[in-house]
Coordinates of C-alpha atoms and ligand atoms in Angstrom, one line a residue:
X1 CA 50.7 7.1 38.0
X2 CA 48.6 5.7 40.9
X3 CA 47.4 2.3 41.3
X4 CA 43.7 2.7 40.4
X5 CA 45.0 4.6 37.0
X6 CA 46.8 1.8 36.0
X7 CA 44.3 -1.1 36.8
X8 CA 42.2 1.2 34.4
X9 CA 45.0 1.4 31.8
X10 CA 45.1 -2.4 32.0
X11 CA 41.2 -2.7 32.1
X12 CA 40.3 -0.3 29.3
X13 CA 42.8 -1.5 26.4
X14 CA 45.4 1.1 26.4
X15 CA 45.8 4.2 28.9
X16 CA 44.1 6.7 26.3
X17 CA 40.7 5.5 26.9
X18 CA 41.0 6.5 30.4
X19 CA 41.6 10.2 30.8
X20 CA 41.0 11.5 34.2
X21 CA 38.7 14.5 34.0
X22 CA 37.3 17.0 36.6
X23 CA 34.0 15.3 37.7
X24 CA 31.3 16.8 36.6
X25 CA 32.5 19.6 34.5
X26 CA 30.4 21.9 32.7
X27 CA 31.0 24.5 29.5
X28 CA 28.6 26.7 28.5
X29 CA 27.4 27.1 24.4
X30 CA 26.9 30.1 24.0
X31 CA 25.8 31.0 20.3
X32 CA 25.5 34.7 19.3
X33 CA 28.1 34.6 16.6
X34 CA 27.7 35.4 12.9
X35 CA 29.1 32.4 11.6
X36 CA 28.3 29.2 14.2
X37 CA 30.0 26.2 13.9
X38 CA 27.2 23.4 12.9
X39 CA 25.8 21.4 16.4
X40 CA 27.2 18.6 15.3
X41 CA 30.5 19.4 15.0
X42 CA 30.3 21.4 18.6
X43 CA 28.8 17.9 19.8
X44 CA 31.5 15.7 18.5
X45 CA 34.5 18.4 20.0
X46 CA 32.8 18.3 23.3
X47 CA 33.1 14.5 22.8
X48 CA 36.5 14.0 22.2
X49 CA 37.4 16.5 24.6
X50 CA 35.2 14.1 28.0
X51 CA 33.0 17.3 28.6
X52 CA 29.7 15.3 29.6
X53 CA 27.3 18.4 30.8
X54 CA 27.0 21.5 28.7
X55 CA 24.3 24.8 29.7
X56 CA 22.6 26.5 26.9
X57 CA 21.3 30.0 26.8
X58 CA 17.6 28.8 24.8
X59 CA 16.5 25.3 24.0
X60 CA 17.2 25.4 20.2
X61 CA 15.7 22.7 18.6
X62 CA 18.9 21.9 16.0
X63 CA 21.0 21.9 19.1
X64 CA 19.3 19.8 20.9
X65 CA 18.7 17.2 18.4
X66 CA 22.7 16.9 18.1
X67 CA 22.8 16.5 21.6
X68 CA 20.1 13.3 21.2
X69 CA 21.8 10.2 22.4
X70 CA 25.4 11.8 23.4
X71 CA 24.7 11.5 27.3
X72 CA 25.8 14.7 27.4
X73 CA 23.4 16.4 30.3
X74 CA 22.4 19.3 29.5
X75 CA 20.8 22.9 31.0
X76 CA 18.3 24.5 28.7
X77 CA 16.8 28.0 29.5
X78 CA 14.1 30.6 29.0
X79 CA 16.0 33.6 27.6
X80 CA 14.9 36.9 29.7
X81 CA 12.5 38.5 27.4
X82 CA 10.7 35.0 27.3
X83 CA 10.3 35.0 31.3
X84 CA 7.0 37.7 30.9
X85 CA 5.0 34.8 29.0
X86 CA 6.3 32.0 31.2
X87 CA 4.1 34.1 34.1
X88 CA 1.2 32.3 32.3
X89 CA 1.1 28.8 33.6
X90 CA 0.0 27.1 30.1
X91 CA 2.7 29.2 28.6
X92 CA 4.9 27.1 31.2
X93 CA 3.3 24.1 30.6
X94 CA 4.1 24.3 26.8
X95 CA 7.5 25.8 26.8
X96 CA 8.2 22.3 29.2
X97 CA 6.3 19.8 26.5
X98 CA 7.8 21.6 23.7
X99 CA 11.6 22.3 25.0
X100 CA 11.8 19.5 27.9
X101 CA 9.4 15.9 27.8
X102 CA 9.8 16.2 24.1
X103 CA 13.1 15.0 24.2
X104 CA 12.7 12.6 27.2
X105 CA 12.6 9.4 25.3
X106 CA 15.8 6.5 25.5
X107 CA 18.1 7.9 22.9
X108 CA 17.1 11.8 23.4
X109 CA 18.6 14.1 25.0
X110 CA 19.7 14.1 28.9
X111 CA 18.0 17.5 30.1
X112 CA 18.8 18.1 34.1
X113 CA 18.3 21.7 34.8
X114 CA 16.0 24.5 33.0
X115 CA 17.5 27.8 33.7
X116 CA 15.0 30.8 34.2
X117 CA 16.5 33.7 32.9
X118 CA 20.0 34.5 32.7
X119 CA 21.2 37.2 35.5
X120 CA 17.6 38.8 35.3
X121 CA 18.5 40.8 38.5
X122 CA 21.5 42.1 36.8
X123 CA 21.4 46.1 38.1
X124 CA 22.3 47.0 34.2
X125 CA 18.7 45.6 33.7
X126 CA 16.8 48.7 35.6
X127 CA 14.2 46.1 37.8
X128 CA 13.1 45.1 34.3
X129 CA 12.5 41.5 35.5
X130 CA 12.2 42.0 39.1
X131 CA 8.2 41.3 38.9
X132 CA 8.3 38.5 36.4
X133 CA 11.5 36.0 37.6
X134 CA 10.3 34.1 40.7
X135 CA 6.4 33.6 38.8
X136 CA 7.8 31.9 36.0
X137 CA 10.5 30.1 38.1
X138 CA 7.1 28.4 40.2
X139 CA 5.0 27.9 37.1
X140 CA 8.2 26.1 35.3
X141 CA 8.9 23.6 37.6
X142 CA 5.6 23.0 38.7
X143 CA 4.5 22.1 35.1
X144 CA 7.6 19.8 35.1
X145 CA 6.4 18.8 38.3
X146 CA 3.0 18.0 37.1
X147 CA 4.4 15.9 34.4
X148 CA 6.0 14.2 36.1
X149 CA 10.0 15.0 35.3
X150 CA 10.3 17.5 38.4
X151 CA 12.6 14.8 40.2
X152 CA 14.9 14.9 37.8
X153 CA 14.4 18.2 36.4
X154 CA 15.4 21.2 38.2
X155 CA 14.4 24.6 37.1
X156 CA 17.2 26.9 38.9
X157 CA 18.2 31.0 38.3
X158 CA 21.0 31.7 37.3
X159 CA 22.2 35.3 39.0
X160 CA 25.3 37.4 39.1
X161 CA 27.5 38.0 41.5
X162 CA 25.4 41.4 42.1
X163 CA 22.7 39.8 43.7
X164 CA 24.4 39.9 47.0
X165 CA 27.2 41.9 49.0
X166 CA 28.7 42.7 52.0
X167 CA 28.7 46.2 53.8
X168 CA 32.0 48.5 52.8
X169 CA 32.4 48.6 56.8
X170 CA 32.5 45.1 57.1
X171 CA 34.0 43.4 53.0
X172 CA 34.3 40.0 54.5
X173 CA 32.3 37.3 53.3
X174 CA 30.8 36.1 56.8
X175 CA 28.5 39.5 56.7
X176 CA 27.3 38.4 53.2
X177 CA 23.4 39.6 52.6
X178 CA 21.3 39.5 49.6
X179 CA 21.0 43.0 48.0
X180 CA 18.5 45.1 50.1
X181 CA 16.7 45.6 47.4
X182 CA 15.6 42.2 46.1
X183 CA 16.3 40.5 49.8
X184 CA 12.5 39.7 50.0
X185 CA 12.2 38.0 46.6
X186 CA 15.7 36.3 46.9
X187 CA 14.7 34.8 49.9
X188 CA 11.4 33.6 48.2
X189 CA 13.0 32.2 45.4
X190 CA 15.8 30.5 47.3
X191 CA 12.7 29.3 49.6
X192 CA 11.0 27.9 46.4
X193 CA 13.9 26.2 45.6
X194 CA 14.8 24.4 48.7
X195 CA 11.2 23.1 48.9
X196 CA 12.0 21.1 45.3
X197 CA 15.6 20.1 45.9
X198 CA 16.8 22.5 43.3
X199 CA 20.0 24.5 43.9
X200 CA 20.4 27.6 42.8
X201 CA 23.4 29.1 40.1
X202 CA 25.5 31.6 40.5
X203 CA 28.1 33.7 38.1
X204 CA 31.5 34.8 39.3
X205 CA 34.1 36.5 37.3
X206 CA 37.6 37.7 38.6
X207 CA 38.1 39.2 35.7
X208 CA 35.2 41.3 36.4
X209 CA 36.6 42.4 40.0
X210 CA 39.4 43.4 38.1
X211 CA 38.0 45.1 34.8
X212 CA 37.5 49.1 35.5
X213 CA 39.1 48.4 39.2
X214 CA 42.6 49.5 38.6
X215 CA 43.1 49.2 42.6
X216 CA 41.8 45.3 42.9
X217 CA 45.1 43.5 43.7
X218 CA 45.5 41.5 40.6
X219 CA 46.9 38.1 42.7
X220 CA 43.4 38.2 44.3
X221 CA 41.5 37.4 40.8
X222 CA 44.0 34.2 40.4
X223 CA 44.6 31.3 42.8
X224 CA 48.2 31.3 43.2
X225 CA 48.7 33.1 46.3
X226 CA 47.9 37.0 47.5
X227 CA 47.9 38.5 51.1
X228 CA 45.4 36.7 52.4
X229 CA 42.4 38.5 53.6
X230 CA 41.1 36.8 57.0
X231 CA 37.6 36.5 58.2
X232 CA 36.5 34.8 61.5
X233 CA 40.0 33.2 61.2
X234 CA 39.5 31.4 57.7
X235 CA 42.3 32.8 55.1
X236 CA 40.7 34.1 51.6
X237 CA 43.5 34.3 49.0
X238 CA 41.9 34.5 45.8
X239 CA 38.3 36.4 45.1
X240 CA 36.1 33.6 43.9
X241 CA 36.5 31.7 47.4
X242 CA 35.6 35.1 49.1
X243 CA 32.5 35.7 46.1
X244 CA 31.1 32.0 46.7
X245 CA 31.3 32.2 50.2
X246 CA 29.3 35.5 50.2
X247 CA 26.8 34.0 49.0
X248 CA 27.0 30.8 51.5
X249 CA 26.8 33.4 54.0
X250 CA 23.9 35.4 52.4
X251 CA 21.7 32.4 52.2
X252 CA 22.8 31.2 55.9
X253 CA 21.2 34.8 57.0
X254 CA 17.8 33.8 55.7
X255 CA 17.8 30.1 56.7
X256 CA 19.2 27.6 53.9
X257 CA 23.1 27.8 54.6
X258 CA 22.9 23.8 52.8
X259 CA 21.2 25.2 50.1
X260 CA 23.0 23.5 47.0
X261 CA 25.2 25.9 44.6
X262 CA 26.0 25.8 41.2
X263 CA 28.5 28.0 39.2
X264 CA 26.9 29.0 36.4
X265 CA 29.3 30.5 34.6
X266 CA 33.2 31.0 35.6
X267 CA 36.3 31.8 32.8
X268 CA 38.8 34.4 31.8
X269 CA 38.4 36.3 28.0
X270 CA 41.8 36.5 26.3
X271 CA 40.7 39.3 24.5
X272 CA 39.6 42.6 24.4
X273 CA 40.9 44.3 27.6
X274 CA 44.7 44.9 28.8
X275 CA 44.0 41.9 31.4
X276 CA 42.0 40.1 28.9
X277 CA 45.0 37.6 27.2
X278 CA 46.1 34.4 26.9
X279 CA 49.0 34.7 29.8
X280 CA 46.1 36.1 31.9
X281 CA 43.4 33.5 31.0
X282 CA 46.1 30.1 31.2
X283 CA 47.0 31.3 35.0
X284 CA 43.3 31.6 35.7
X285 CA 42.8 28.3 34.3
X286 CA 45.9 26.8 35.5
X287 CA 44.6 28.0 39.2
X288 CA 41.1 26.8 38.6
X289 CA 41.1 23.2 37.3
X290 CA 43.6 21.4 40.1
X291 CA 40.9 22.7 42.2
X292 CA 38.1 21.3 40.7
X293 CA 39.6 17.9 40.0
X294 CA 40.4 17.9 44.0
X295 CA 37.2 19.0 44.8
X296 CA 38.9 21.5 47.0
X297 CA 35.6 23.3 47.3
X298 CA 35.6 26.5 48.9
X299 CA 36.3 27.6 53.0
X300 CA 32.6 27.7 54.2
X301 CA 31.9 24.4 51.0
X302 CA 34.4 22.3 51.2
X303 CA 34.2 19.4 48.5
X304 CA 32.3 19.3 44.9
X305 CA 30.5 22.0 43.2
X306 CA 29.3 21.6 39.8
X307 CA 30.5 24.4 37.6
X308 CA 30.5 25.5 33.9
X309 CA 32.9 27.2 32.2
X310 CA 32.3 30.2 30.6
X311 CA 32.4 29.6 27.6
X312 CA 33.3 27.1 24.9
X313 CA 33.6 29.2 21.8
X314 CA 33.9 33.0 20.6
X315 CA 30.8 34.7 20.1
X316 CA 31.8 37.9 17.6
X317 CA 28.1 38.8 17.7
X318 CA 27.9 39.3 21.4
X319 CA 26.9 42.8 22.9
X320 CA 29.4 44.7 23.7
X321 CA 27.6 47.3 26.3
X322 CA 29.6 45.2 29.1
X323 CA 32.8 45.5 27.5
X324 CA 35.3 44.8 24.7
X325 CA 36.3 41.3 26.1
X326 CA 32.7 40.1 25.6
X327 CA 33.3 37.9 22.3
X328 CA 36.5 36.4 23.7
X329 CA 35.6 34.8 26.4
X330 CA 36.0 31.0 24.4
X331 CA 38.4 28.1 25.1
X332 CA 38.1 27.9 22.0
X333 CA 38.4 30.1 18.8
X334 CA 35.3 31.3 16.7
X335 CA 36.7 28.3 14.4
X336 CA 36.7 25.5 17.3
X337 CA 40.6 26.0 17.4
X338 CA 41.9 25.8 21.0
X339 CA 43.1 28.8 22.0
X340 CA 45.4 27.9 24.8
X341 CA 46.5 24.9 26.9
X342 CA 44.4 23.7 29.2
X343 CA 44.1 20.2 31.1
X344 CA 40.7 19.2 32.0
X345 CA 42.1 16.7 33.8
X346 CA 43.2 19.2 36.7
X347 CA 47.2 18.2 36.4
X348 CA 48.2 21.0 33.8
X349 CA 49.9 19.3 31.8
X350 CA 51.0 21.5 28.8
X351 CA 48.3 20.7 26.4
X352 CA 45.9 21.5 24.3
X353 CA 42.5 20.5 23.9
X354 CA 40.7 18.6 20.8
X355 CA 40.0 21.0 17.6
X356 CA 36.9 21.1 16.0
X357 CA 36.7 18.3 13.2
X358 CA 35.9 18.8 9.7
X359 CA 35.6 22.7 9.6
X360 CA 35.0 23.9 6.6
X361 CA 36.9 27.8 6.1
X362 CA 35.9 30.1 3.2
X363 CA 39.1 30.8 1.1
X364 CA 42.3 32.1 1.9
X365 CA 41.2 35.7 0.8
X366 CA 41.4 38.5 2.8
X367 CA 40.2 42.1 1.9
X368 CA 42.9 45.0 2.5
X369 CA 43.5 48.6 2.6
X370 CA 44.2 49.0 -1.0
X371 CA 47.7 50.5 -1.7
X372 CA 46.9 52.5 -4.2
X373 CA 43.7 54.8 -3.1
X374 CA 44.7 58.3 -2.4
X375 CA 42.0 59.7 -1.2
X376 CA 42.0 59.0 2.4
X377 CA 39.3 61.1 3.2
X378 CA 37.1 58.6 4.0
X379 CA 38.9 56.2 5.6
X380 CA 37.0 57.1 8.8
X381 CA 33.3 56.7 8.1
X382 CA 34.3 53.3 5.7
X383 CA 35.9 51.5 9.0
X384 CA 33.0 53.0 11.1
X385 CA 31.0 51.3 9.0
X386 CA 32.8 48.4 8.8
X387 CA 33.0 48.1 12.6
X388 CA 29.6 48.8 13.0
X389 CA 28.6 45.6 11.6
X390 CA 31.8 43.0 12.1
X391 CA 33.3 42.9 14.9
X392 CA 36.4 45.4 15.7
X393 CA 37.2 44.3 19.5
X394 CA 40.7 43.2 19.0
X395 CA 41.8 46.9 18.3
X396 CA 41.1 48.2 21.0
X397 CA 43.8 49.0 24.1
X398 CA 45.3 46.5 25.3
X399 CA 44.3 44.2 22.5
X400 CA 46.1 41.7 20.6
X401 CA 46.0 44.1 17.5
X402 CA 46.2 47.6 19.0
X403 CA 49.6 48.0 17.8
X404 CA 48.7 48.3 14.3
X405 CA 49.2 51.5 12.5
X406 CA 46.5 53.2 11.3
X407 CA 46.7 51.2 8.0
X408 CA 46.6 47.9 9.4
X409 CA 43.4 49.5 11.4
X410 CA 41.8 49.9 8.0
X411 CA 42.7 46.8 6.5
X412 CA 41.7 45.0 9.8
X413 CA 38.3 46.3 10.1
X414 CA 37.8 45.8 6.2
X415 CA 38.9 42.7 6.6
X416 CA 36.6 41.3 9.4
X417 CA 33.9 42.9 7.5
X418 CA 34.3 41.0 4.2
X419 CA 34.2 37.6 6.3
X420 CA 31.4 38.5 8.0
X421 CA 29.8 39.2 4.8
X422 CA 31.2 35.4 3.5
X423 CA 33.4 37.1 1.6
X424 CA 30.8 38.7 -1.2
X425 CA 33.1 40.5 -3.6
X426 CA 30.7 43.3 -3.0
X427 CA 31.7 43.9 0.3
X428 CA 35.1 44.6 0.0
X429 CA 35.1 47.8 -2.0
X430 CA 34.3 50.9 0.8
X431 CA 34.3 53.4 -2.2
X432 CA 37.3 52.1 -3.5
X433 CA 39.4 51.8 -1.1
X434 CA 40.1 48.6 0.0
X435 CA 41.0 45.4 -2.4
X436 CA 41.3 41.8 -1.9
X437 CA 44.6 39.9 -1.6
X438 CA 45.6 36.3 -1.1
X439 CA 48.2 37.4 1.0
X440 CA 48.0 36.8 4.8
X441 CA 49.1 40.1 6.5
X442 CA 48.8 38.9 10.0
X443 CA 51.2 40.2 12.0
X444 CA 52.5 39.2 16.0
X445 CA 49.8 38.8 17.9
X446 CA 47.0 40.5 15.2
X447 CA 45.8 37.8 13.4
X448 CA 43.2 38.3 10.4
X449 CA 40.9 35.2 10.2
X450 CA 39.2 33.6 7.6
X451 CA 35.7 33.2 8.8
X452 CA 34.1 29.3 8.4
X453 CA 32.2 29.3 5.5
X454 CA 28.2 28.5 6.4
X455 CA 27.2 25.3 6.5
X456 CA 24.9 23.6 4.4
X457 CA 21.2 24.0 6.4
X458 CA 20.1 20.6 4.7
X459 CA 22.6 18.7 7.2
X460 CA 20.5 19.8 10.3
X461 CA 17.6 18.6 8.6
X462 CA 17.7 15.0 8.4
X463 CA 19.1 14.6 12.1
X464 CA 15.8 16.4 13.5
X465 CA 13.9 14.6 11.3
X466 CA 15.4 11.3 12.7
X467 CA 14.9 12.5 16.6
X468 CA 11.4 13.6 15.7
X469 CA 10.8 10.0 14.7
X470 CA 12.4 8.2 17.0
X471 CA 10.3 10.2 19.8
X472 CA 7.3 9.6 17.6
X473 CA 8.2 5.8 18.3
X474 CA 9.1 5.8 21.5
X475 CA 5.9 7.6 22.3
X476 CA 3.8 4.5 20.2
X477 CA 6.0 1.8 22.0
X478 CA 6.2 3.2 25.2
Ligands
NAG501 C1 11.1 26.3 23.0 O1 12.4 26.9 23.0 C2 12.6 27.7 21.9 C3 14.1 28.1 21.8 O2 14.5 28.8 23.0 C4 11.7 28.9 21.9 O3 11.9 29.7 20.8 C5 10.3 28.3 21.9 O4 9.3 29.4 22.0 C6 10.0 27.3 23.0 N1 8.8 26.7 22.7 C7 7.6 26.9 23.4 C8 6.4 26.1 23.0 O5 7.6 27.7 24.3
NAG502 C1 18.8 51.4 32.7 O1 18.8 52.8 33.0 C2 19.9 53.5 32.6 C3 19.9 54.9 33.2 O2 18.7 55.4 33.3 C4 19.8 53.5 31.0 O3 21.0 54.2 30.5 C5 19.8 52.1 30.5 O4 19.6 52.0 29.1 C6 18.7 51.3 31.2 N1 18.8 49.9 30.8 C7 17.8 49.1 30.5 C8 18.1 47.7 30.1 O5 16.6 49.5 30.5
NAG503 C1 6.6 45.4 39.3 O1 5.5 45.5 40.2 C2 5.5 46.6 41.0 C3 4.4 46.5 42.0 O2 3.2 45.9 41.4 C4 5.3 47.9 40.1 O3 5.3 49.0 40.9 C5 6.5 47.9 39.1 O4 6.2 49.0 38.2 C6 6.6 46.6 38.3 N1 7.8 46.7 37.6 C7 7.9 46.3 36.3 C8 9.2 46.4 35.6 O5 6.9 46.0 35.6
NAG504 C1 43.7 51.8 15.6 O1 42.4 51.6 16.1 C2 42.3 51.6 17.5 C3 40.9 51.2 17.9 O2 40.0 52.0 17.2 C4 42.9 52.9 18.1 O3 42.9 52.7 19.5 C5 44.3 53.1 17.6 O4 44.7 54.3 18.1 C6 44.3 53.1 16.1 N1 45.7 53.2 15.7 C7 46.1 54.1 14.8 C8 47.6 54.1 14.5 O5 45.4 54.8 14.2
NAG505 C1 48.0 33.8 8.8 O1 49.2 34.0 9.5 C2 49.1 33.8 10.9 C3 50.4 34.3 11.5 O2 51.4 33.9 10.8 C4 48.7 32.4 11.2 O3 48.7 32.1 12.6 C5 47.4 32.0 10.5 O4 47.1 30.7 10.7 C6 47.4 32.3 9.0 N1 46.1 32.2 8.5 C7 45.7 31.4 7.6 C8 44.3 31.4 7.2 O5 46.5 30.7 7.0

């Protein structure tokens, strides 16, 4: 224990008030999942657990009023098939009064950044937002300009790794450039950016180098040493130094090498995939966090940069289009169960983080392939259907139930679709062939959940109500 820890411990009545954490780390909530844990409860586990800035994917209204008074800081955003309206600048100007100022009253909630999109240059999306990005990122922080929050604001894009590359003659990141073709707009944007003092975000995934790249050399997605690749004489051993400084390099070629950086969104799924597990995601982690709490920085940025992990809990309703591992990419379980250890503090020490308080489960029922049914006929079309509409990823190769047999499969899939359905008795019949037991028939790694049960929608209610007030009065008394 250093010397400044322990005039802390002395200063702060007892050492476990002061728990050193990464400065400035940020988790992103996602929230496509059938059964969400309630804000509050997400509030109070980022609490205990000293994570002070979270990103959202909208500006939901229940989620922001349980982030009112935590001093959390907080990124809201314009979803991508909002970002067509937002080219209207009283669309803008609304979305901010409505989503932003609203909450800007002592005790509301700490907004910093609005994200504009999220990766709306993605190649996947065809151009689709290629015309519509950059208008809506002027007319956003202009209107928060215009209201007078823009110094404290930011409006910032959020793009993926695939927004720039270097040529296959020359993979180093020094002869990073923007994609040729959105180089123009790019530049515009990063342009627009400078000119407010807003820095730009940026996703990058390792696990993505390595997912459908069976020749990426696997040390290179983690930090803990790999042959080194060397560029201009500056060593790259892991892929998200080389991927960051891409981009430092891309945005040197067009004149704003300072430009500030952001990671968006960086993690390891532990699902889904044969590289997507818990030995996989603890190494990245392990690799990741000493680094942030040194503020190691990368060759070409040396020191801070504020990143978010991706993300804070399982999302079982995510698309899927990318891949199985989608809906595990949490630190924490569908549930708000910890998943793993991991030290926030950056010394990785073997421990877990703070579960989720107070969750309520539905019972301990589970639906089952049921012993007796003899016509197995239609086994196949009933766990289609049941995968079609619950969420099946954990059979899949090199997932942590693929070694079921081919009854397990059934009750598995029958099973995630009865507690997706809350457990209706209805829903656990698939023409008579499954039945439900009280018995737990989880097995190694394959676990079969009990899903939370829904909470009451009258609890968000009165906390809104109370923020809505309280910006009512600090509007009259302001
Ligand atoms: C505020 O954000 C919510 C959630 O993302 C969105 O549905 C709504 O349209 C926004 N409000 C305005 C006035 O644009
Ligand atoms: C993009 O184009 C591909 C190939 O034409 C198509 O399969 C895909 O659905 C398109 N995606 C979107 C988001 O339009
Ligand atoms: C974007 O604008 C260009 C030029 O005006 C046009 O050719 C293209 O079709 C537009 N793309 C979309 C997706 O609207
Ligand atoms: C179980 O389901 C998974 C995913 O659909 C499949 O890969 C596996 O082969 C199945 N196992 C058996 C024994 O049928
Ligand atoms: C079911 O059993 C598994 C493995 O033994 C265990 O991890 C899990 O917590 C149990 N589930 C419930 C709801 O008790």
């Amino acid at each position: 224990m250093n010397f400044s820890k322990w005039v802390l411990c002395l200063g702060l009545l007892g050492c476990s008030v002061f728990v050193a954490h990464v400065e400035g780390l940020g988790v992103n909530w996602g929230t496509m999942a059938t059964h969400e844990l309630p804000p509050g409860t997400v509030v109070q586990m980022l609490k205990d657990n000293g994570i002070k800035k979270v990103k959202l994917f909208d500006a939901d209204q229940y989620t922001l009023s349980a982030l009112a008074g935590s001093n959390i800081e907080v990124m809201v955003a314009i979803p991508n098939d909002q970002l067509a309206s937002m080219t209207s600048y009283e669309r803008a100007k609304q979305w901010v009064q409505r989503n932003v100022t609203r909450y800007n009253f002592n005790g509301g909630v700490s907004i910093k950044y609005v994200a504009v999109g999220n990766e709306p240059f993605l190649s996947a999306y065809n151009g689709s937002f290629l015309n519509v990005t950059f208008p809506a990122l002027q007319n956003i922080q202009n209107a928060l300009n215009e209201v007078g929050v823009g110094d404290t604001v930011k409006a910032t894009v959020p793009v993926n790794a695939d927004v720039y590359n270097s040529p296959v003659s020359n993979p180093v990141p020094s002869a990073g450039r923007f994609r040729t073709d959105i180089s123009d707009l790019m530049t515009q944007i990063v342009e627009f950016l400078a000119k407010n003092s807003a820095p730009l975000t940026v996703n990058i995934y390792p696990f993505l180098s390595l997912y459908g790249n069976d020749n990426f050399p696997i040390d290179y997605a983690f930090f803990d040493g790999a042959t080194p690749v060397v560029d201009n004489g500056i060593q790259y051993t892991n892929v998200f130094d080389a991927n960051f400084d891409t981009l430092v390099s891309a945005l040197k070629a067009v004149g704003h090498g300072d430009m500030t950086l952001m990671v968006g969104e960086v993690g390891w799924p532990t699902d889904g995939d044969k590289n997507a597990n818990i030995a996989s995601a603890v190494r990245f982690y392990n690799g990741l966090m000493p680094r942030l709490a040194a503020n190691t920085g990368t060759p070409l940025r040396p020191g801070y940069i504020e990143v978010y992990l991706f993300g804070l809990i399982d999302e079982d309703a995510k698309s899927i289009a990318p891949g199985s591992f989608e809906r595990h990419w949490g630190i924490f379980r569908y549930d708000g169960q910890p998943k793993f250890p991991l030290d926030l503090s950056g010394q990785n020490q073997n421990k877990f983080l703070v579960a989720a308080k107070n969750v309520n489960y539905l019972p301990q029922q589970w639906c089952v392939l049921n012993p007796k049914a003899n016509d197995l006929s239609k086994l196949g079309t009933n766990i289609n259907y049941a995968c079609t509409f619950a969420d099946c990823t954990s059979l899949g190769y090199g997932s942590s139930c693929n070694s079921l047999d081919a009854n397990g499969n059934a009750s598995y899939a029958f099973n995630m679709y009865y507690q997706v359905q809350n457990q209706n008795p209805l829903s656990c019949n698939f023409e008579g062939l499954a039945t439900v037991t009280t018995q737990n028939i989880s097995q190694g790694t394959c676990n079969f959940i009990i899903q939370i049960a829904a909470s009451p929608s009258s609890s968000l209610g009165p906390s809104l109500v109370a923020l809505v007030l309280s910006a009512v009065f600090a509007f009259l008394f302001q």
